[in-house]
């Protein structure tokens, strides 16, 4: 490909709305262009990267027996109503009506469609197990689209689905995907880790996420210093300190003026945060008023609270709603509240004599004890893990890391097949629901995550396996120097005949512009032909990762390129960080 004919130009400056470095570089290098909030066009160079990522995905999916198909992006709403998710998923599910006034959906995932195909085409145990997958457009009406391709509204995802006889079969299919994902991301050169995760709206019994380390990641991971445990903060647990038994002292109301915060209360009463019971108020999707109580030195894990209450979503309650139930913002306790779901953390259930609000401005209670002074509706682990806490497996210290989710795998079980009546008959003719797994990767997000991890102050540094081209060939001849241009053209033909993908910079630009653009685009190898190198029958070669260029005899250039590319490819293969 000649740069003079390439659609999509490089930019000197990053657009003002590009928030993180990978987003800036993808735009500047002519890989992507924005259309609207969370909507991007892949330009030819960026699309080449995505297609190479998808080639890796296809190869590894085919290797575990996956069969590629293609399912529609537009779904009749009836099938989402049948599964129940029409009513469970919020506004991120794009709903519309067709010309016949029928409810329709833009697909954000395809579990329902696979379950529907299964009930049409699977009838006997002899047809199982199966793995099917596709790469298809998805749409999620993200409220906070940001960071280029990291969080978008329209995207391409590889989603695959396993169909098995039972849970034992699902275990096998799940492990196949786990291993395949490790190979996929390893071939992409990503530095990643596998962590436990929340099943979320997908449901099921187990989920794990493949997370690429990045300071700009939206997720916080808790990782044991001894590599015995790793989880997304949404589901991370920690070792609780041992609580010594104590006598339950009499309840005592005390004046605490101007102490609406835990810190102000501790300073006023000369106590520590772990001696307080913190009240946090929410409203569930069902309309329930949720009164959560946790030790003052902990924070609420909203994912755990949502799971404990069975709510599909929770939002902070308004002061008006809080007071309606007899509580007081800043001075709340479960004592005396009405018509509330009272959820207490294990730290409160197992502790003694806490200081808690008296539901009256300027007053608190001393010696509040669950079970004596109030009855909890639910006791659960709703505390959020944080750096410095202890690992629940080995007792080591938990450390925090930011990361980008690049893939996820779910054990769905029979959630969808039971509702859609997707069954098979066993050897004795008895019906059973097919057991499903679901597995996703966003190809565009993977591309930008690679940039997030692999760049320097000059631009992108593409790993060999996903680079849009193998080689940047620069002709550094003045327009009047036909001899140097002819030598560059001859080298181009030789490289392409050898099977290399070459981006040939034939533009009438100064050498500095060409060098800067080559570094910005970040192809693995740069070759330069100039009057100086031609006079010595040499070619200048520089790997994007190297600090210095080398001069190679023209006759040996193909061998030198082959050896350097193979060495780069071998060095870039990764395996997940131990958890």
PDB file of C-alpha atoms in Angstrom, residues 318-495:
ATOM      1  CA  UNK A 318     -33.099  10.866  48.110  1.00  0.00           C
ATOM      2  CA  UNK A 319     -33.227  12.704  51.475  1.00  0.00           C
ATOM      3  CA  UNK A 320     -37.019  12.839  51.115  1.00  0.00           C
ATOM      4  CA  UNK A 321     -37.212   9.072  50.688  1.00  0.00           C
ATOM      5  CA  UNK A 322     -34.851   8.513  53.637  1.00  0.00           C
ATOM      6  CA  UNK A 323     -36.933  10.670  55.977  1.00  0.00           C
ATOM      7  CA  UNK A 324     -40.158   9.039  54.782  1.00  0.00           C
ATOM      8  CA  UNK A 325     -38.981   5.819  56.435  1.00  0.00           C
ATOM      9  CA  UNK A 326     -38.027   7.434  59.732  1.00  0.00           C
ATOM     10  CA  UNK A 327     -34.279   7.803  59.117  1.00  0.00           C
ATOM     11  CA  UNK A 328     -32.160  10.943  58.995  1.00  0.00           C
ATOM     12  CA  UNK A 329     -29.339  11.593  56.477  1.00  0.00           C
ATOM     13  CA  UNK A 330     -26.023  11.931  58.300  1.00  0.00           C
ATOM     14  CA  UNK A 331     -27.495  10.590  61.543  1.00  0.00           C
ATOM     15  CA  UNK A 332     -29.143   7.369  60.401  1.00  0.00           C
ATOM     16  CA  UNK A 333     -29.471   4.032  62.132  1.00  0.00           C
ATOM     17  CA  UNK A 334     -31.847   1.106  61.620  1.00  0.00           C
ATOM     18  CA  UNK A 335     -33.393   1.675  65.029  1.00  0.00           C
ATOM     19  CA  UNK A 336     -36.995   2.703  64.527  1.00  0.00           C
ATOM     20  CA  UNK A 337     -37.069   2.785  60.716  1.00  0.00           C
ATOM     21  CA  UNK A 338     -40.167   1.468  58.965  1.00  0.00           C
ATOM     22  CA  UNK A 339     -40.886  -0.412  55.740  1.00  0.00           C
ATOM     23  CA  UNK A 340     -37.216  -0.915  54.920  1.00  0.00           C
ATOM     24  CA  UNK A 341     -35.019  -3.781  53.785  1.00  0.00           C
ATOM     25  CA  UNK A 342     -32.287  -3.648  56.431  1.00  0.00           C
ATOM     26  CA  UNK A 343     -29.074  -5.201  55.133  1.00  0.00           C
ATOM     27  CA  UNK A 344     -26.162  -5.404  57.547  1.00  0.00           C
ATOM     28  CA  UNK A 345     -22.619  -6.400  56.798  1.00  0.00           C
ATOM     29  CA  UNK A 346     -21.049  -9.315  58.652  1.00  0.00           C
ATOM     30  CA  UNK A 347     -18.871  -6.767  60.474  1.00  0.00           C
ATOM     31  CA  UNK A 348     -21.997  -5.404  62.152  1.00  0.00           C
ATOM     32  CA  UNK A 349     -23.576  -8.810  62.757  1.00  0.00           C
ATOM     33  CA  UNK A 350     -20.426 -10.117  64.454  1.00  0.00           C
ATOM     34  CA  UNK A 351     -19.439  -6.929  66.298  1.00  0.00           C
ATOM     35  CA  UNK A 352     -20.551  -5.268  69.512  1.00  0.00           C
ATOM     36  CA  UNK A 353     -21.490  -1.876  70.893  1.00  0.00           C
ATOM     37  CA  UNK A 354     -21.291   0.349  67.844  1.00  0.00           C
ATOM     38  CA  UNK A 355     -21.939   4.069  67.684  1.00  0.00           C
ATOM     39  CA  UNK A 356     -24.774   4.721  65.221  1.00  0.00           C
ATOM     40  CA  UNK A 357     -27.092   7.591  64.371  1.00  0.00           C
ATOM     41  CA  UNK A 358     -30.217   8.270  66.415  1.00  0.00           C
ATOM     42  CA  UNK A 359     -32.246   9.369  63.341  1.00  0.00           C
ATOM     43  CA  UNK A 360     -32.250  12.863  64.799  1.00  0.00           C
ATOM     44  CA  UNK A 361     -29.916  15.712  63.755  1.00  0.00           C
ATOM     45  CA  UNK A 362     -27.132  16.172  66.319  1.00  0.00           C
ATOM     46  CA  UNK A 363     -27.641  12.867  68.150  1.00  0.00           C
ATOM     47  CA  UNK A 364     -26.172   9.350  68.071  1.00  0.00           C
ATOM     48  CA  UNK A 365     -26.605   6.141  70.020  1.00  0.00           C
ATOM     49  CA  UNK A 366     -23.792   4.378  71.820  1.00  0.00           C
ATOM     50  CA  UNK A 367     -23.753   0.593  72.202  1.00  0.00           C
ATOM     51  CA  UNK A 368     -25.935  -0.332  69.226  1.00  0.00           C
ATOM     52  CA  UNK A 369     -26.142  -4.109  68.751  1.00  0.00           C
ATOM     53  CA  UNK A 370     -27.842  -6.010  65.936  1.00  0.00           C
ATOM     54  CA  UNK A 371     -30.483  -8.473  67.088  1.00  0.00           C
ATOM     55  CA  UNK A 372     -31.131  -6.604  70.305  1.00  0.00           C
ATOM     56  CA  UNK A 373     -31.744  -3.023  69.166  1.00  0.00           C
ATOM     57  CA  UNK A 374     -32.964  -3.816  65.647  1.00  0.00           C
ATOM     58  CA  UNK A 375     -33.647  -6.867  63.490  1.00  0.00           C
ATOM     59  CA  UNK A 376     -31.813  -7.080  60.172  1.00  0.00           C
ATOM     60  CA  UNK A 377     -33.659  -8.328  57.113  1.00  0.00           C
ATOM     61  CA  UNK A 378     -30.474  -9.679  55.515  1.00  0.00           C
ATOM     62  CA  UNK A 379     -26.970 -10.397  56.818  1.00  0.00           C
ATOM     63  CA  UNK A 380     -24.397 -10.515  54.020  1.00  0.00           C
ATOM     64  CA  UNK A 381     -20.827  -9.710  53.053  1.00  0.00           C
ATOM     65  CA  UNK A 382     -21.385  -6.269  51.519  1.00  0.00           C
ATOM     66  CA  UNK A 383     -17.999  -4.725  52.324  1.00  0.00           C
ATOM     67  CA  UNK A 384     -15.759  -3.619  49.489  1.00  0.00           C
ATOM     68  CA  UNK A 385     -12.229  -5.031  49.436  1.00  0.00           C
ATOM     69  CA  UNK A 386      -9.380  -2.537  49.214  1.00  0.00           C
ATOM     70  CA  UNK A 387      -5.611  -2.402  49.062  1.00  0.00           C
ATOM     71  CA  UNK A 388      -3.967  -3.297  52.365  1.00  0.00           C
ATOM     72  CA  UNK A 389      -6.645  -5.778  53.404  1.00  0.00           C
ATOM     73  CA  UNK A 390      -5.732  -9.426  53.809  1.00  0.00           C
ATOM     74  CA  UNK A 391      -6.144 -12.201  51.258  1.00  0.00           C
ATOM     75  CA  UNK A 392      -8.896 -14.666  52.163  1.00  0.00           C
ATOM     76  CA  UNK A 393      -6.770 -17.546  50.816  1.00  0.00           C
ATOM     77  CA  UNK A 394      -3.322 -17.015  52.346  1.00  0.00           C
ATOM     78  CA  UNK A 395      -3.492 -13.895  54.492  1.00  0.00           C
ATOM     79  CA  UNK A 396      -1.124 -11.950  52.247  1.00  0.00           C
ATOM     80  CA  UNK A 397      -1.700  -8.276  51.532  1.00  0.00           C
ATOM     81  CA  UNK A 398      -4.123  -7.345  48.760  1.00  0.00           C
ATOM     82  CA  UNK A 399      -2.840  -4.882  46.187  1.00  0.00           C
ATOM     83  CA  UNK A 400      -4.844  -2.769  43.742  1.00  0.00           C
ATOM     84  CA  UNK A 401      -4.311  -2.511  39.995  1.00  0.00           C
ATOM     85  CA  UNK A 402      -6.273  -0.766  37.269  1.00  0.00           C
ATOM     86  CA  UNK A 403      -7.194  -2.757  34.176  1.00  0.00           C
ATOM     87  CA  UNK A 404      -9.290  -2.894  31.006  1.00  0.00           C
ATOM     88  CA  UNK A 405     -11.644  -5.834  30.497  1.00  0.00           C
ATOM     89  CA  UNK A 406     -10.695  -7.521  27.204  1.00  0.00           C
ATOM     90  CA  UNK A 407     -12.773 -10.693  27.492  1.00  0.00           C
ATOM     91  CA  UNK A 408     -15.226 -12.503  29.726  1.00  0.00           C
ATOM     92  CA  UNK A 409     -16.529 -16.036  30.140  1.00  0.00           C
ATOM     93  CA  UNK A 410     -19.756 -17.142  31.844  1.00  0.00           C
ATOM     94  CA  UNK A 411     -21.271 -20.379  33.044  1.00  0.00           C
ATOM     95  CA  UNK A 412     -24.914 -19.640  32.208  1.00  0.00           C
ATOM     96  CA  UNK A 413     -26.339 -23.050  33.056  1.00  0.00           C
ATOM     97  CA  UNK A 414     -30.012 -23.385  32.079  1.00  0.00           C
ATOM     98  CA  UNK A 415     -31.156 -19.812  32.695  1.00  0.00           C
ATOM     99  CA  UNK A 416     -32.056 -19.223  29.031  1.00  0.00           C
ATOM    100  CA  UNK A 417     -32.807 -22.738  27.837  1.00  0.00           C
ATOM    101  CA  UNK A 418     -35.372 -23.356  30.572  1.00  0.00           C
ATOM    102  CA  UNK A 419     -37.238 -20.161  29.775  1.00  0.00           C
ATOM    103  CA  UNK A 420     -37.153 -20.763  26.026  1.00  0.00           C
ATOM    104  CA  UNK A 421     -37.795 -24.525  26.428  1.00  0.00           C
ATOM    105  CA  UNK A 422     -34.631 -25.540  24.590  1.00  0.00           C
ATOM    106  CA  UNK A 423     -34.432 -29.195  25.597  1.00  0.00           C
ATOM    107  CA  UNK A 424     -32.918 -32.456  24.398  1.00  0.00           C
ATOM    108  CA  UNK A 425     -34.010 -36.044  24.976  1.00  0.00           C
ATOM    109  CA  UNK A 426     -31.637 -38.367  26.834  1.00  0.00           C
ATOM    110  CA  UNK A 427     -31.042 -42.048  26.087  1.00  0.00           C
ATOM    111  CA  UNK A 428     -34.300 -42.956  27.804  1.00  0.00           C
ATOM    112  CA  UNK A 429     -36.339 -40.300  26.027  1.00  0.00           C
ATOM    113  CA  UNK A 430     -36.556 -37.920  28.994  1.00  0.00           C
ATOM    114  CA  UNK A 431     -36.301 -34.166  28.299  1.00  0.00           C
ATOM    115  CA  UNK A 432     -33.586 -31.975  29.855  1.00  0.00           C
ATOM    116  CA  UNK A 433     -32.717 -28.306  29.321  1.00  0.00           C
ATOM    117  CA  UNK A 434     -29.508 -27.732  27.372  1.00  0.00           C
ATOM    118  CA  UNK A 435     -26.726 -26.320  29.556  1.00  0.00           C
ATOM    119  CA  UNK A 436     -25.155 -23.129  28.137  1.00  0.00           C
ATOM    120  CA  UNK A 437     -21.990 -21.089  28.471  1.00  0.00           C
ATOM    121  CA  UNK A 438     -21.342 -17.642  26.988  1.00  0.00           C
ATOM    122  CA  UNK A 439     -17.978 -16.120  26.068  1.00  0.00           C
ATOM    123  CA  UNK A 440     -17.206 -12.629  24.687  1.00  0.00           C
ATOM    124  CA  UNK A 441     -14.352 -10.544  23.236  1.00  0.00           C
ATOM    125  CA  UNK A 442     -14.580  -7.069  21.700  1.00  0.00           C
ATOM    126  CA  UNK A 443     -12.172  -6.889  18.757  1.00  0.00           C
ATOM    127  CA  UNK A 444     -12.042  -3.074  18.593  1.00  0.00           C
ATOM    128  CA  UNK A 445     -11.495  -2.768  22.326  1.00  0.00           C
ATOM    129  CA  UNK A 446      -8.681  -5.332  22.095  1.00  0.00           C
ATOM    130  CA  UNK A 447      -7.026  -3.249  19.363  1.00  0.00           C
ATOM    131  CA  UNK A 448      -7.020  -0.060  21.403  1.00  0.00           C
ATOM    132  CA  UNK A 449      -5.964  -1.897  24.564  1.00  0.00           C
ATOM    133  CA  UNK A 450      -2.873  -3.096  22.702  1.00  0.00           C
ATOM    134  CA  UNK A 451      -2.070   0.560  21.964  1.00  0.00           C
ATOM    135  CA  UNK A 452      -2.722   1.444  25.597  1.00  0.00           C
ATOM    136  CA  UNK A 453      -0.035  -1.028  26.643  1.00  0.00           C
ATOM    137  CA  UNK A 454       2.348  -0.658  23.701  1.00  0.00           C
ATOM    138  CA  UNK A 455       3.372   2.907  22.847  1.00  0.00           C
ATOM    139  CA  UNK A 456       5.980   5.533  23.614  1.00  0.00           C
ATOM    140  CA  UNK A 457       6.247   9.304  23.304  1.00  0.00           C
ATOM    141  CA  UNK A 458       6.580   8.980  19.521  1.00  0.00           C
ATOM    142  CA  UNK A 459       3.546   6.820  18.844  1.00  0.00           C
ATOM    143  CA  UNK A 460       2.195   3.282  18.649  1.00  0.00           C
ATOM    144  CA  UNK A 461       4.367   0.153  18.838  1.00  0.00           C
ATOM    145  CA  UNK A 462       2.343  -2.650  17.214  1.00  0.00           C
ATOM    146  CA  UNK A 463       3.161  -6.282  18.009  1.00  0.00           C
ATOM    147  CA  UNK A 464       3.960  -8.227  14.841  1.00  0.00           C
ATOM    148  CA  UNK A 465       0.855 -10.430  14.962  1.00  0.00           C
ATOM    149  CA  UNK A 466      -1.614  -7.517  14.859  1.00  0.00           C
ATOM    150  CA  UNK A 467       0.284  -4.745  13.060  1.00  0.00           C
ATOM    151  CA  UNK A 468      -1.611  -3.299  10.071  1.00  0.00           C
ATOM    152  CA  UNK A 469       1.506  -3.858   7.929  1.00  0.00           C
ATOM    153  CA  UNK A 470       4.750  -5.679   8.615  1.00  0.00           C
ATOM    154  CA  UNK A 471       7.099  -3.050   7.227  1.00  0.00           C
ATOM    155  CA  UNK A 472       7.231   0.702   6.712  1.00  0.00           C
ATOM    156  CA  UNK A 473       9.335   1.368   3.626  1.00  0.00           C
ATOM    157  CA  UNK A 474      10.550   4.966   3.280  1.00  0.00           C
ATOM    158  CA  UNK A 475      11.914   6.462   0.102  1.00  0.00           C
ATOM    159  CA  UNK A 476      14.054   9.401   1.193  1.00  0.00           C
ATOM    160  CA  UNK A 477      14.874  10.599  -2.299  1.00  0.00           C
ATOM    161  CA  UNK A 478      14.230  14.104  -3.582  1.00  0.00           C
ATOM    162  CA  UNK A 479      11.638  14.225  -6.335  1.00  0.00           C
ATOM    163  CA  UNK A 480      14.372  14.577  -8.944  1.00  0.00           C
ATOM    164  CA  UNK A 481      16.312  11.510  -7.723  1.00  0.00           C
ATOM    165  CA  UNK A 482      14.843   8.814  -9.942  1.00  0.00           C
ATOM    166  CA  UNK A 483      17.635   6.346  -9.129  1.00  0.00           C
ATOM    167  CA  UNK A 484      16.818   6.203  -5.393  1.00  0.00           C
ATOM    168  CA  UNK A 485      13.087   6.052  -6.092  1.00  0.00           C
ATOM    169  CA  UNK A 486      13.644   3.152  -8.492  1.00  0.00           C
ATOM    170  CA  UNK A 487      15.714   1.329  -5.864  1.00  0.00           C
ATOM    171  CA  UNK A 488      12.911   1.760  -3.310  1.00  0.00           C
ATOM    172  CA  UNK A 489      10.363   0.503  -5.828  1.00  0.00           C
ATOM    173  CA  UNK A 490      12.513  -2.560  -6.533  1.00  0.00           C
ATOM    174  CA  UNK A 491      12.804  -3.301  -2.805  1.00  0.00           C
ATOM    175  CA  UNK A 492       9.033  -2.906  -2.443  1.00  0.00           C
ATOM    176  CA  UNK A 493       8.433  -5.510  -5.151  1.00  0.00           C
ATOM    177  CA  UNK A 494      10.926  -7.890  -3.575  1.00  0.00           C
ATOM    178  CA  UNK A 495       9.391  -7.580  -0.099  1.00  0.00           C
TER     179      UNK A 495
END
